[in-house]
């Protein structure tokens, strides 16, 4: 059992070890806190030229990562929070994501971007966003959202090995847990979700940290006679559509739990997928459990009302399993 | 003529008062932060008071100030309401941002504080836009923005300064160079002296100032502000100072990333203590005056914390309020 | 009957006339082509201080617009194409959209941002994007996508009068049409959609230019015995959810036609809405007709394959009205 | 010693040949554009050939060049394949970007052209990143980026130049100042001389060059490139030139936004014609040589257009190809 951040750090350490083309950069990656511990002292072991701090120039640095990738390297670019990615959008969306297609495959951009959602602690509107829905919209990007330390390590190693731009969005709450993580390097494939709990009555898709909440909700629901299947998609793009549709075939009911905003977010996509290709199996409305369409408030009383979790998942499931139309 | 000669005695004492008040507010926050009643990340400006106070002393009530995550000093120096600030740190409905913003998002429109961004550099173009509004509305106002050495890495500064020069906007860019962005020294991020000092003065008035000398800051700022008011365009003031504490909170260790001796060097240059000594030496200020001032401030602070603690928390049913205006 | 661009220009002209706080800025707004004609010679009439060119500094200029709005003005900031908005994301999403909420309503940001989707002509991946799905995800922004000259004028006047940040995304193909537009100023309310064609069998929601394609598809389908109702939502945020749900109540079937990318786009949101609140009325899968998840190719043979239109709408409707499950 | 003295006769003639070839390709595109067979927005570089040619003459085959929407000259001067470029303008599968990119997105990795962005300024940080890769891999290469006066408005330039100076990267920023961004004169966007010229030479080597003199461009570029190769860090070269045509296409009027007489002034300074005259005057070049060269180029161009026209269009079933790599 190791802390979550150790799992990420182990992946980076091994990637740096295995491939001289890999390097790690980002604000504070070489500082005493080492990006929540994920990059701690890697600069000592692998050298300051391979693990380095950057200026606060998110726009340029994203392009610099792109250029370095075109020049044959494999940059892993760390951001403290996804809130700062808005400054990098042009180079991420207009460049990294489009380069392979735009040049007919002549050049590719194997860059990994990492950022960690900063929920809680009164972080407020500009330091707590979970904007992965935006990036899920972008063709050419791969989007990874691990839910366990095992996946965080294996997905990081896959992301670094991938020949395309991969955005990894972590969730700070996942860092609270210790996890069983094999020491040797391994890969968790991009585009493959996982069933975290088998069940017959309803499918709960939990994105990132919400997979853990969904699991807990399922345990609670079991006591109420509802047998929920919990799916952790692990990567949102490509999305493991078949895993979700297969589950719905069995259960006929879906709740999507997402740490992002509701409108036009990841939950909307998964709901729309089921409403089309899974419609024949559906016995009840498709429910989304997500943050309301609001900037995050600072105060904890409002935070409490803002963030959904186990209770909201339980009640959404109950609504469609007991009270809902055609229920 | 030494700069302080231009300032009247009461003004000098007031500069000291302002700095001391900010310092004591910070220390009070720091001393209580571990209680976890202020559930919002605080960024203290201990050791940097002279920048906020010197600049704001050159401004009028309705002049604009754009601040950042480390904004307590700017807010107080500009005349922001102390009670509302502390209540905001407690995330109360009585806070200046009604508990929605927290420590990094202070506002007091009655004194030209139109909100502060915690995105580093976020305030720079906003202040420039306030300058544009001043110019278009032909107002007798100035727009000032405080930006850190981290913010100076951002391209938006280059774009904003260019626009301000292009239009001759009444904007003063105050580069509060405290050497660090979190644990990253400015030398790890910027390749040398910032380029804006090399522009000709008719395009951009620029000065490098001892940011721990409140009178130096005041004098340079006064000149920049006067230029702005008289249509001579933008200025760039770099105030050399130092972040004596950790980046955020009260437990954040200030160590592990500094040059040896640096801390001692700067502690000896404390802007509050050195200025007090000067005032005492010059006979403008007695031990008794000081005790009196300290006590007044202490009372005000305690009242502010009292006010903050007594305030109600925002109600859950108001979660959706303020998303849209009107 | 006036050209489409005249409708927009008339709105700007009148807004500049009526309110001294209004100003128009953007690259080329004062040039001989006047932003597709929408700003043509407005600088001559209203003065160069109120209608002006800007540097190519999209990041700062968005913040400058925000600041000017906080300072009591009503900026209307023109972008040639939404592709360039990625550079303005931080000031748009982290600042304009959050300012009112973050400060408990103390300060608001009445700014209008305008951009025009540049479909076709081999514009390729960086000059043809329809990324409105991203902005629809952002709380605090209002998002307007007009489909007719009448709406373009009325919505522009509403947007300028609105006290919040409003993003107007136009579609270049709408500019081909001439339209009946009243000369005097009027407002089309934000958040209200409109039924463009009444029908009983299926609801087709057409976003922006796709409303026109949907209308044409409906006419074609009428000849095949399918009576389609066509809805133009006009604003995507706030979305006129009731109008769509009421229609589905009647028809039981929905196709959403959107000029943007499919995954996590506007069509996903509308589909998810119906799959939840309209589920009881649904007789068939919810279909999305949208661009595939690809950067736009330059070549016209690929463009032809890339962009959906009347044929794709017709076939999606036919699939759920004749062949689909529960059909 | 006049700069051209340093160049051998064949080199001078080759500089002329390169410029003439680019000019003639542009004119050919222009003359056929109205047929609407090239269904992609073209941005001609007529009048700016000396910048591309002078810079690329100082580079080696594998050195990197990052270009932009107005990239035909850069592509050809660096040695990009003419046939593949024209085929790309026809959006054919045989185009350098397989018809996916069009005129604004040219690529030829065999000569260090790693793709061009049509987002103004987009190539700047990418070139900087290529420079970082060169440095990290310890390669004997240089990374050059061509950027317009419009791109010089973008903050990403400030950020990139700072990073390149900070790390001492082998990057040459070539500011191709043709006065205009679409119809907007540089004076409407930039507040005066760009700030990068005022940095000390050990941080940033900078030069202002007559961008219509191919030898001046070559000499300055050679110096910058040599510095980059020997680890002396980045350079900033401003090439003063003029966009003699409209912004895009062939019908786009070049008029309605220029100072009177400006066009005549610059037409007289045509980089191709003036250099030819110089070579003829110096006796390096006869009328016969010229006709011969023109004819060779003309044949090559016609073959390239022939190749382009004969190529197949991308097939609809290949729509999804190349989204991901590997
Ligand atoms: C755009 C952006 N990048 C990174 C951060 C994370 N961050 C928060 S405060 C801070 C330090 C900024 O340093 P500086 O501008 O010098 O201000 P100081 O903290 O020294 O007052 C950083 C990097 C941020 N908030 N915004
Ligand atoms: C970021 C961005 N803003 C605006 C545009 C629209 N645009 C395309 S080309 C161009 C002109 C750019 O001028 P300059 O950089 O001087 O290059 P030139 O056309 O003169 O070669 C503009 C504004 C764009 N493509 N990208
Ligand atoms: Mg600092
Ligand atoms: Mg130009």
CSV table of N, CA and C in Angstrom, one decimal, chain C residues 245-319:
chain,number,residue,atom,x,y,z
C,245,UNK,N,-38.9,20.3,-24.6
C,245,UNK,CA,-39.6,19.2,-23.9
C,245,UNK,C,-41.1,19.2,-24.3
C,246,UNK,N,-41.7,20.4,-24.5
C,246,UNK,CA,-43.1,20.4,-24.9
C,246,UNK,C,-43.3,19.8,-26.3
C,247,UNK,N,-42.3,20.1,-27.1
C,247,UNK,CA,-42.4,19.5,-28.5
C,247,UNK,C,-42.3,18.0,-28.5
C,248,UNK,N,-41.3,17.5,-27.6
C,248,UNK,CA,-41.1,16.1,-27.5
C,248,UNK,C,-42.3,15.4,-26.9
C,249,UNK,N,-43.0,16.1,-26.0
C,249,UNK,CA,-44.2,15.5,-25.4
C,249,UNK,C,-45.2,15.2,-26.6
C,250,UNK,N,-45.2,16.0,-27.6
C,250,UNK,CA,-46.1,15.8,-28.7
C,250,UNK,C,-45.6,14.8,-29.7
C,251,UNK,N,-44.3,14.9,-30.0
C,251,UNK,CA,-43.8,14.0,-31.1
C,251,UNK,C,-43.2,12.7,-30.6
C,252,UNK,N,-42.6,12.7,-29.4
C,252,UNK,CA,-41.9,11.5,-28.9
C,252,UNK,C,-40.6,11.1,-29.6
C,253,UNK,N,-40.2,12.0,-30.5
C,253,UNK,CA,-38.9,11.7,-31.2
C,253,UNK,C,-38.1,12.9,-31.4
C,254,UNK,N,-36.8,12.8,-31.3
C,254,UNK,CA,-35.9,14.0,-31.4
C,254,UNK,C,-34.7,13.7,-32.2
C,255,UNK,N,-34.4,14.6,-33.0
C,255,UNK,CA,-33.1,14.7,-33.7
C,255,UNK,C,-32.5,16.0,-33.4
C,256,UNK,N,-31.2,16.1,-32.9
C,256,UNK,CA,-30.6,17.4,-32.7
C,256,UNK,C,-29.5,17.6,-33.7
C,257,UNK,N,-29.6,18.7,-34.5
C,257,UNK,CA,-28.7,19.0,-35.5
C,257,UNK,C,-27.8,20.2,-35.1
C,258,UNK,N,-26.5,20.0,-35.1
C,258,UNK,CA,-25.6,21.0,-34.5
C,258,UNK,C,-24.4,21.1,-35.4
C,259,UNK,N,-24.0,22.4,-35.6
C,259,UNK,CA,-22.8,22.5,-36.5
C,259,UNK,C,-21.5,22.2,-35.8
C,260,UNK,N,-21.5,21.9,-34.6
C,260,UNK,CA,-20.2,21.6,-33.9
C,260,UNK,C,-19.9,20.1,-33.8
C,261,UNK,N,-18.8,19.8,-33.1
C,261,UNK,CA,-18.4,18.4,-32.9
C,261,UNK,C,-19.5,17.7,-32.1
C,262,UNK,N,-19.6,16.4,-32.3
C,262,UNK,CA,-20.6,15.6,-31.7
C,262,UNK,C,-20.3,15.4,-30.2
C,263,UNK,N,-19.2,14.9,-29.8
C,263,UNK,CA,-18.9,14.5,-28.4
C,263,UNK,C,-18.9,15.7,-27.5
C,264,UNK,N,-19.7,15.6,-26.5
C,264,UNK,CA,-19.8,16.6,-25.5
C,264,UNK,C,-20.2,18.0,-26.0
C,265,UNK,N,-20.9,18.0,-27.1
C,265,UNK,CA,-21.3,19.3,-27.7
C,265,UNK,C,-22.7,19.7,-27.3
C,266,UNK,N,-23.2,20.7,-28.0
C,266,UNK,CA,-24.6,21.2,-27.7
C,266,UNK,C,-25.6,20.1,-27.9
C,267,UNK,N,-25.4,19.3,-28.9
C,267,UNK,CA,-26.3,18.2,-29.2
C,267,UNK,C,-26.3,17.2,-28.1
C,268,UNK,N,-25.2,16.9,-27.5
C,268,UNK,CA,-25.2,16.0,-26.4
C,268,UNK,C,-26.0,16.5,-25.2
C,269,UNK,N,-25.9,17.8,-25.0
C,269,UNK,CA,-26.6,18.4,-23.9
C,269,UNK,C,-28.1,18.3,-24.1
C,270,UNK,N,-28.6,18.6,-25.3
C,270,UNK,CA,-30.0,18.6,-25.6
C,270,UNK,C,-30.5,17.1,-25.6
C,271,UNK,N,-29.7,16.2,-26.1
C,271,UNK,CA,-30.1,14.8,-26.0
C,271,UNK,C,-30.2,14.3,-24.6
C,272,UNK,N,-29.2,14.8,-23.7
C,272,UNK,CA,-29.2,14.3,-22.3
C,272,UNK,C,-30.4,14.9,-21.6
C,273,UNK,N,-30.8,16.2,-21.9
C,273,UNK,CA,-32.0,16.8,-21.4
C,273,UNK,C,-33.2,16.0,-21.7
C,274,UNK,N,-33.4,15.6,-22.9
C,274,UNK,CA,-34.6,14.9,-23.3
C,274,UNK,C,-34.5,13.5,-22.7
C,275,UNK,N,-33.4,12.9,-22.6
C,275,UNK,CA,-33.3,11.5,-22.1
C,275,UNK,C,-33.6,11.5,-20.6
C,276,UNK,N,-33.5,12.6,-20.0
C,276,UNK,CA,-33.9,12.7,-18.5
C,276,UNK,C,-35.4,13.2,-18.4
C,277,UNK,N,-35.6,14.5,-18.7
C,277,UNK,CA,-36.9,15.0,-18.4
C,277,UNK,C,-37.9,14.7,-19.4
C,278,UNK,N,-37.5,14.3,-20.6
C,278,UNK,CA,-38.5,13.9,-21.6
C,278,UNK,C,-38.6,12.4,-21.8
C,279,UNK,N,-38.0,11.7,-21.0
C,279,UNK,CA,-37.9,10.2,-21.2
C,279,UNK,C,-39.3,9.6,-21.4
C,280,UNK,N,-40.2,10.0,-20.5
C,280,UNK,CA,-41.6,9.4,-20.5
C,280,UNK,C,-42.2,9.5,-21.9
C,281,UNK,N,-41.9,10.5,-22.6
C,281,UNK,CA,-42.5,10.8,-23.9
C,281,UNK,C,-41.8,10.1,-25.1
C,282,UNK,N,-40.6,9.7,-24.8
C,282,UNK,CA,-39.7,9.2,-25.9
C,282,UNK,C,-40.2,7.9,-26.5
C,283,UNK,N,-40.3,7.8,-27.8
C,283,UNK,CA,-40.7,6.6,-28.5
C,283,UNK,C,-39.5,6.0,-29.3
C,284,UNK,N,-38.4,6.7,-29.3
C,284,UNK,CA,-37.3,6.2,-30.2
C,284,UNK,C,-36.0,6.8,-29.7
C,285,UNK,N,-34.9,6.3,-30.1
C,285,UNK,CA,-33.6,6.8,-29.7
C,285,UNK,C,-33.4,8.3,-30.0
C,286,UNK,N,-32.7,9.0,-29.2
C,286,UNK,CA,-32.4,10.4,-29.5
C,286,UNK,C,-31.2,10.5,-30.4
C,287,UNK,N,-31.3,11.1,-31.6
C,287,UNK,CA,-30.3,11.1,-32.6
C,287,UNK,C,-29.6,12.5,-32.6
C,288,UNK,N,-28.3,12.4,-32.8
C,288,UNK,CA,-27.5,13.6,-33.0
C,288,UNK,C,-26.9,13.6,-34.4
C,289,UNK,N,-27.1,14.8,-35.0
C,289,UNK,CA,-26.5,15.0,-36.3
C,289,UNK,C,-25.5,16.1,-36.1
C,290,UNK,N,-24.2,15.8,-36.1
C,290,UNK,CA,-23.2,16.8,-35.8
C,290,UNK,C,-21.9,16.5,-36.6
C,291,UNK,N,-20.9,17.4,-36.5
C,291,UNK,CA,-19.7,17.1,-37.1
C,291,UNK,C,-19.0,15.9,-36.4
C,292,UNK,N,-18.3,15.1,-37.2
C,292,UNK,CA,-17.6,14.0,-36.5
C,292,UNK,C,-16.5,14.5,-35.7
C,293,UNK,N,-16.0,13.8,-34.8
C,293,UNK,CA,-14.9,14.2,-33.9
C,293,UNK,C,-13.6,14.2,-34.6
C,294,UNK,N,-13.4,15.2,-35.4
C,294,UNK,CA,-12.2,15.4,-36.2
C,294,UNK,C,-11.9,16.9,-36.4
C,295,UNK,N,-10.6,17.2,-36.5
C,295,UNK,CA,-10.3,18.6,-37.0
C,295,UNK,C,-10.9,18.7,-38.4
C,296,UNK,N,-11.2,19.9,-38.9
C,296,UNK,CA,-11.8,20.1,-40.2
C,296,UNK,C,-10.7,19.8,-41.2
C,297,UNK,N,-11.0,19.0,-42.2
C,297,UNK,CA,-10.0,18.8,-43.3
C,297,UNK,C,-10.1,20.0,-44.3
C,298,UNK,N,-9.0,20.2,-45.0
C,298,UNK,CA,-9.0,21.4,-45.9
C,298,UNK,C,-9.7,21.0,-47.2
C,299,UNK,N,-9.4,19.8,-47.8
C,299,UNK,CA,-9.9,19.5,-49.1
C,299,UNK,C,-11.4,19.4,-49.2
C,300,UNK,N,-11.9,19.8,-50.3
C,300,UNK,CA,-13.4,19.9,-50.4
C,300,UNK,C,-14.0,18.5,-50.5
C,301,UNK,N,-13.3,17.5,-51.0
C,301,UNK,CA,-13.9,16.2,-51.0
C,301,UNK,C,-14.1,15.7,-49.5
C,302,UNK,N,-13.1,16.0,-48.7
C,302,UNK,CA,-13.2,15.6,-47.3
C,302,UNK,C,-14.2,16.5,-46.6
C,303,UNK,N,-14.2,17.8,-46.9
C,303,UNK,CA,-15.2,18.7,-46.3
C,303,UNK,C,-16.6,18.2,-46.5
C,304,UNK,N,-16.9,17.8,-47.7
C,304,UNK,CA,-18.2,17.3,-48.1
C,304,UNK,C,-18.6,16.1,-47.2
C,305,UNK,N,-17.6,15.2,-46.9
C,305,UNK,CA,-17.9,14.1,-46.1
C,305,UNK,C,-18.0,14.5,-44.6
C,306,UNK,N,-17.3,15.6,-44.3
C,306,UNK,CA,-17.2,16.0,-42.9
C,306,UNK,C,-18.5,16.7,-42.4
C,307,UNK,N,-19.0,17.6,-43.2
C,307,UNK,CA,-20.1,18.5,-42.7
C,307,UNK,C,-21.5,17.8,-42.9
C,308,UNK,N,-22.3,17.6,-41.9
C,308,UNK,CA,-23.6,17.1,-42.1
C,308,UNK,C,-24.6,18.2,-42.5
C,309,UNK,N,-25.7,17.7,-43.1
C,309,UNK,CA,-26.7,18.7,-43.6
C,309,UNK,C,-28.0,18.0,-43.8
C,310,UNK,N,-28.7,18.5,-44.8
C,310,UNK,CA,-30.1,18.0,-45.0
C,310,UNK,C,-30.1,16.4,-45.1
C,311,UNK,N,-29.2,15.8,-45.9
C,311,UNK,CA,-29.4,14.4,-46.1
C,311,UNK,C,-29.2,13.6,-44.8
C,312,UNK,N,-28.2,14.1,-44.0
C,312,UNK,CA,-28.0,13.4,-42.7
C,312,UNK,C,-29.2,13.6,-41.7
C,313,UNK,N,-29.8,14.8,-41.8
C,313,UNK,CA,-30.9,15.0,-40.9
C,313,UNK,C,-32.1,14.1,-41.4
C,314,UNK,N,-32.3,14.1,-42.7
C,314,UNK,CA,-33.4,13.3,-43.2
C,314,UNK,C,-33.2,11.8,-42.8
C,315,UNK,N,-32.0,11.3,-43.0
C,315,UNK,CA,-31.8,9.9,-42.7
C,315,UNK,C,-31.9,9.6,-41.2
C,316,UNK,N,-31.5,10.5,-40.4
C,316,UNK,CA,-31.6,10.3,-38.9
C,316,UNK,C,-33.1,10.3,-38.5
C,317,UNK,N,-33.9,11.2,-39.1
C,317,UNK,CA,-35.3,11.2,-38.8
C,317,UNK,C,-36.0,9.9,-39.3
C,318,UNK,N,-35.6,9.5,-40.5
C,318,UNK,CA,-36.2,8.3,-41.1
C,318,UNK,C,-35.9,7.1,-40.2
C,319,UNK,N,-34.7,7.1,-39.7
C,319,UNK,CA,-34.2,6.0,-38.9
C,319,UNK,C,-35.1,5.8,-37.7
